[in-house]
Amino acid sequence: EVQLQASGGGLVQAGGSLRLSCAASGFTVKDYTIGWFRQAPGKEREGVSFLRNSDSNTVNARSVKGRFTISRDNAKNTVYLQMNSLLPEDTAVYFCAAAKRRLIISSLWDVDSYDYWGQGTQVTVSS
């Protein structure tokens, strides 16, 4: 059974840090491109950070560059999103997603590129 389970969200003050986890089962994350997306109330889902399986390079949204870091632990078959210097604007439900196909850069941002989605975890940043 293929599953992605996002966890690690919570309430944090502005300037604080949080680490989200995306635990995979039924497939090997090393063989998939992993994306972190977020969705705030009334907003469309937007891409945040990506780890490509083709070359293991990372791509980050301009809004989080320098603050968020995506990584994976192959032994644990888990992908992480380390979030530092959090801002109230980061408040959203965060989703992890996996794509089997090798994606060109432009396709990383497209939600339709991904085969599997986690259930999402709420991140709330207070001011």
PDB file of C-alpha atoms in Angstrom:
ATOM      1  CA  GLU A   1       0.000   0.000   0.000  1.00  0.00           C
ATOM      2  CA  VAL A   2       1.393   3.366  -1.019  1.00  0.00           C
ATOM      3  CA  GLN A   3       1.117   6.041   1.635  1.00  0.00           C
ATOM      4  CA  LEU A   4       2.626   9.360   2.611  1.00  0.00           C
ATOM      5  CA  GLN A   5       2.148  10.571   6.156  1.00  0.00           C
ATOM      6  CA  ALA A   6       2.940  14.172   6.963  1.00  0.00           C
ATOM      7  CA  SER A   7       3.555  15.129  10.564  1.00  0.00           C
ATOM      8  CA  GLY A   8       5.354  17.641  12.741  1.00  0.00           C
ATOM      9  CA  GLY A   9       3.094  20.639  12.378  1.00  0.00           C
ATOM     10  CA  GLY A  10       1.993  22.760  15.278  1.00  0.00           C
ATOM     11  CA  LEU A  11       1.842  26.226  16.749  1.00  0.00           C
ATOM     12  CA  VAL A  12       5.031  28.257  16.853  1.00  0.00           C
ATOM     13  CA  GLN A  13       5.898  31.901  17.398  1.00  0.00           C
ATOM     14  CA  ALA A  14       7.299  34.038  14.624  1.00  0.00           C
ATOM     15  CA  GLY A  15      11.026  33.510  14.336  1.00  0.00           C
ATOM     16  CA  GLY A  16      10.779  29.965  15.581  1.00  0.00           C
ATOM     17  CA  SER A  17      11.530  26.689  13.874  1.00  0.00           C
ATOM     18  CA  LEU A  18       9.655  23.551  13.012  1.00  0.00           C
ATOM     19  CA  ARG A  19      10.591  20.333  11.249  1.00  0.00           C
ATOM     20  CA  LEU A  20       7.991  18.541   9.195  1.00  0.00           C
ATOM     21  CA  SER A  21       8.308  14.873   8.342  1.00  0.00           C
ATOM     22  CA  CYS A  22       6.916  12.927   5.424  1.00  0.00           C
ATOM     23  CA  ALA A  23       7.138   9.201   6.024  1.00  0.00           C
ATOM     24  CA  ALA A  24       6.643   7.008   2.973  1.00  0.00           C
ATOM     25  CA  SER A  25       5.487   3.427   2.787  1.00  0.00           C
ATOM     26  CA  GLY A  26       5.003   1.207  -0.230  1.00  0.00           C
ATOM     27  CA  PHE A  27       7.682   2.979  -2.252  1.00  0.00           C
ATOM     28  CA  THR A  28      11.202   4.302  -1.881  1.00  0.00           C
ATOM     29  CA  VAL A  29      11.456   8.060  -1.608  1.00  0.00           C
ATOM     30  CA  LYS A  30      14.917   8.057  -3.148  1.00  0.00           C
ATOM     31  CA  ASP A  31      13.327   6.962  -6.427  1.00  0.00           C
ATOM     32  CA  TYR A  32      10.735   9.754  -6.413  1.00  0.00           C
ATOM     33  CA  THR A  33      10.762  13.481  -6.676  1.00  0.00           C
ATOM     34  CA  ILE A  34       9.311  14.890  -3.467  1.00  0.00           C
ATOM     35  CA  GLY A  35       7.543  18.194  -3.180  1.00  0.00           C
ATOM     36  CA  TRP A  36       6.298  20.142  -0.215  1.00  0.00           C
ATOM     37  CA  PHE A  37       3.223  22.245  -0.882  1.00  0.00           C
ATOM     38  CA  ARG A  38       1.153  24.452   1.356  1.00  0.00           C
ATOM     39  CA  GLN A  39      -2.346  25.809   1.281  1.00  0.00           C
ATOM     40  CA  ALA A  40      -3.684  28.665   3.359  1.00  0.00           C
ATOM     41  CA  PRO A  41      -7.418  29.305   3.802  1.00  0.00           C
ATOM     42  CA  GLY A  42      -8.899  30.800   0.666  1.00  0.00           C
ATOM     43  CA  LYS A  43      -5.679  30.290  -1.281  1.00  0.00           C
ATOM     44  CA  GLU A  44      -4.661  27.768  -3.886  1.00  0.00           C
ATOM     45  CA  ARG A  45      -2.092  25.134  -3.136  1.00  0.00           C
ATOM     46  CA  GLU A  46       1.401  26.409  -3.798  1.00  0.00           C
ATOM     47  CA  GLY A  47       4.752  24.718  -4.120  1.00  0.00           C
ATOM     48  CA  VAL A  48       7.281  25.379  -1.378  1.00  0.00           C
ATOM     49  CA  SER A  49      10.303  23.138  -1.718  1.00  0.00           C
ATOM     50  CA  PHE A  50      11.299  20.253  -3.969  1.00  0.00           C
ATOM     51  CA  LEU A  51      13.867  17.471  -4.077  1.00  0.00           C
ATOM     52  CA  ARG A  52      14.370  15.982  -7.539  1.00  0.00           C
ATOM     53  CA  ASN A  53      15.082  12.282  -7.873  1.00  0.00           C
ATOM     54  CA  SER A  54      16.926  12.797 -11.149  1.00  0.00           C
ATOM     55  CA  ASP A  55      19.854  14.688  -9.662  1.00  0.00           C
ATOM     56  CA  SER A  56      18.954  15.167  -5.964  1.00  0.00           C
ATOM     57  CA  ASN A  57      18.963  18.912  -6.465  1.00  0.00           C
ATOM     58  CA  THR A  58      16.620  21.120  -4.489  1.00  0.00           C
ATOM     59  CA  VAL A  59      14.383  23.921  -5.655  1.00  0.00           C
ATOM     60  CA  ASN A  60      12.711  26.396  -3.320  1.00  0.00           C
ATOM     61  CA  ALA A  61      10.029  28.986  -3.662  1.00  0.00           C
ATOM     62  CA  ARG A  62      11.310  32.528  -3.499  1.00  0.00           C
ATOM     63  CA  SER A  63       9.238  33.169  -0.388  1.00  0.00           C
ATOM     64  CA  VAL A  64      11.057  30.510   1.654  1.00  0.00           C
ATOM     65  CA  LYS A  65      14.530  30.582   0.129  1.00  0.00           C
ATOM     66  CA  GLY A  66      17.160  30.723   2.825  1.00  0.00           C
ATOM     67  CA  ARG A  67      14.694  29.699   5.526  1.00  0.00           C
ATOM     68  CA  PHE A  68      13.404  26.255   4.532  1.00  0.00           C
ATOM     69  CA  THR A  69      15.469  23.178   3.717  1.00  0.00           C
ATOM     70  CA  ILE A  70      14.216  19.944   2.210  1.00  0.00           C
ATOM     71  CA  SER A  71      16.141  16.745   2.847  1.00  0.00           C
ATOM     72  CA  ARG A  72      15.668  13.003   2.986  1.00  0.00           C
ATOM     73  CA  ASP A  73      16.837  10.140   5.144  1.00  0.00           C
ATOM     74  CA  ASN A  74      17.014   7.086   2.920  1.00  0.00           C
ATOM     75  CA  ALA A  75      17.378   4.703   5.854  1.00  0.00           C
ATOM     76  CA  LYS A  76      14.109   5.953   7.321  1.00  0.00           C
ATOM     77  CA  ASN A  77      12.442   6.434   3.922  1.00  0.00           C
ATOM     78  CA  THR A  78      11.425   9.866   5.126  1.00  0.00           C
ATOM     79  CA  VAL A  79      11.627  13.373   3.709  1.00  0.00           C
ATOM     80  CA  TYR A  80      11.884  16.425   5.937  1.00  0.00           C
ATOM     81  CA  LEU A  81      11.198  20.094   5.676  1.00  0.00           C
ATOM     82  CA  GLN A  82      13.223  22.116   8.136  1.00  0.00           C
ATOM     83  CA  MET A  83      11.556  25.485   8.588  1.00  0.00           C
ATOM     84  CA  ASN A  84      13.475  28.270  10.292  1.00  0.00           C
ATOM     85  CA  SER A  85      12.729  31.935  10.868  1.00  0.00           C
ATOM     86  CA  LEU A  86       9.039  31.248  10.498  1.00  0.00           C
ATOM     87  CA  LEU A  87       6.697  34.068   9.602  1.00  0.00           C
ATOM     88  CA  PRO A  88       2.946  34.427  10.107  1.00  0.00           C
ATOM     89  CA  GLU A  89       2.655  34.245   6.322  1.00  0.00           C
ATOM     90  CA  ASP A  90       3.915  30.664   6.524  1.00  0.00           C
ATOM     91  CA  THR A  91       0.707  29.604   8.260  1.00  0.00           C
ATOM     92  CA  ALA A  92      -0.917  26.897   6.153  1.00  0.00           C
ATOM     93  CA  VAL A  93      -1.595  23.217   5.847  1.00  0.00           C
ATOM     94  CA  TYR A  94       1.566  21.622   4.510  1.00  0.00           C
ATOM     95  CA  PHE A  95       1.393  18.636   2.200  1.00  0.00           C
ATOM     96  CA  CYS A  96       4.081  16.349   0.895  1.00  0.00           C
ATOM     97  CA  ALA A  97       3.760  14.751  -2.504  1.00  0.00           C
ATOM     98  CA  ALA A  98       5.714  12.244  -4.583  1.00  0.00           C
ATOM     99  CA  ALA A  99       6.236  11.948  -8.327  1.00  0.00           C
ATOM    100  CA  LYS A 100       7.692   8.872  -9.986  1.00  0.00           C
ATOM    101  CA  ARG A 101       8.487  10.517 -13.289  1.00  0.00           C
ATOM    102  CA  ARG A 102      11.586  12.618 -13.644  1.00  0.00           C
ATOM    103  CA  LEU A 103      10.339  16.173 -13.743  1.00  0.00           C
ATOM    104  CA  ILE A 104      11.678  19.203 -15.504  1.00  0.00           C
ATOM    105  CA  ILE A 105      11.984  22.247 -13.294  1.00  0.00           C
ATOM    106  CA  SER A 106       8.792  23.877 -14.490  1.00  0.00           C
ATOM    107  CA  SER A 107       6.774  20.744 -13.709  1.00  0.00           C
ATOM    108  CA  LEU A 108       7.836  20.716 -10.067  1.00  0.00           C
ATOM    109  CA  TRP A 109       5.326  23.446  -9.326  1.00  0.00           C
ATOM    110  CA  ASP A 110       2.391  21.636 -10.937  1.00  0.00           C
ATOM    111  CA  VAL A 111       0.252  19.669  -8.487  1.00  0.00           C
ATOM    112  CA  ASP A 112      -0.796  17.383 -11.348  1.00  0.00           C
ATOM    113  CA  SER A 113       2.778  16.144 -11.663  1.00  0.00           C
ATOM    114  CA  TYR A 114       2.517  14.154  -8.443  1.00  0.00           C
ATOM    115  CA  ASP A 115       1.259  10.623  -7.999  1.00  0.00           C
ATOM    116  CA  TYR A 116       0.827  10.490  -4.230  1.00  0.00           C
ATOM    117  CA  TRP A 117      -0.139  12.989  -1.564  1.00  0.00           C
ATOM    118  CA  GLY A 118       0.043  12.996   2.187  1.00  0.00           C
ATOM    119  CA  GLN A 119      -2.848  14.112   4.344  1.00  0.00           C
ATOM    120  CA  GLY A 120      -1.283  17.409   5.352  1.00  0.00           C
ATOM    121  CA  THR A 121      -0.174  18.868   8.658  1.00  0.00           C
ATOM    122  CA  GLN A 122      -1.185  22.243  10.056  1.00  0.00           C
ATOM    123  CA  VAL A 123       1.464  24.862  10.700  1.00  0.00           C
ATOM    124  CA  THR A 124       0.391  27.982  12.555  1.00  0.00           C
ATOM    125  CA  VAL A 125       2.823  30.835  13.157  1.00  0.00           C
ATOM    126  CA  SER A 126       1.735  33.455  15.651  1.00  0.00           C
ATOM    127  CA  SER A 127       2.965  37.026  15.704  1.00  0.00           C
TER     128      SER A 127
END
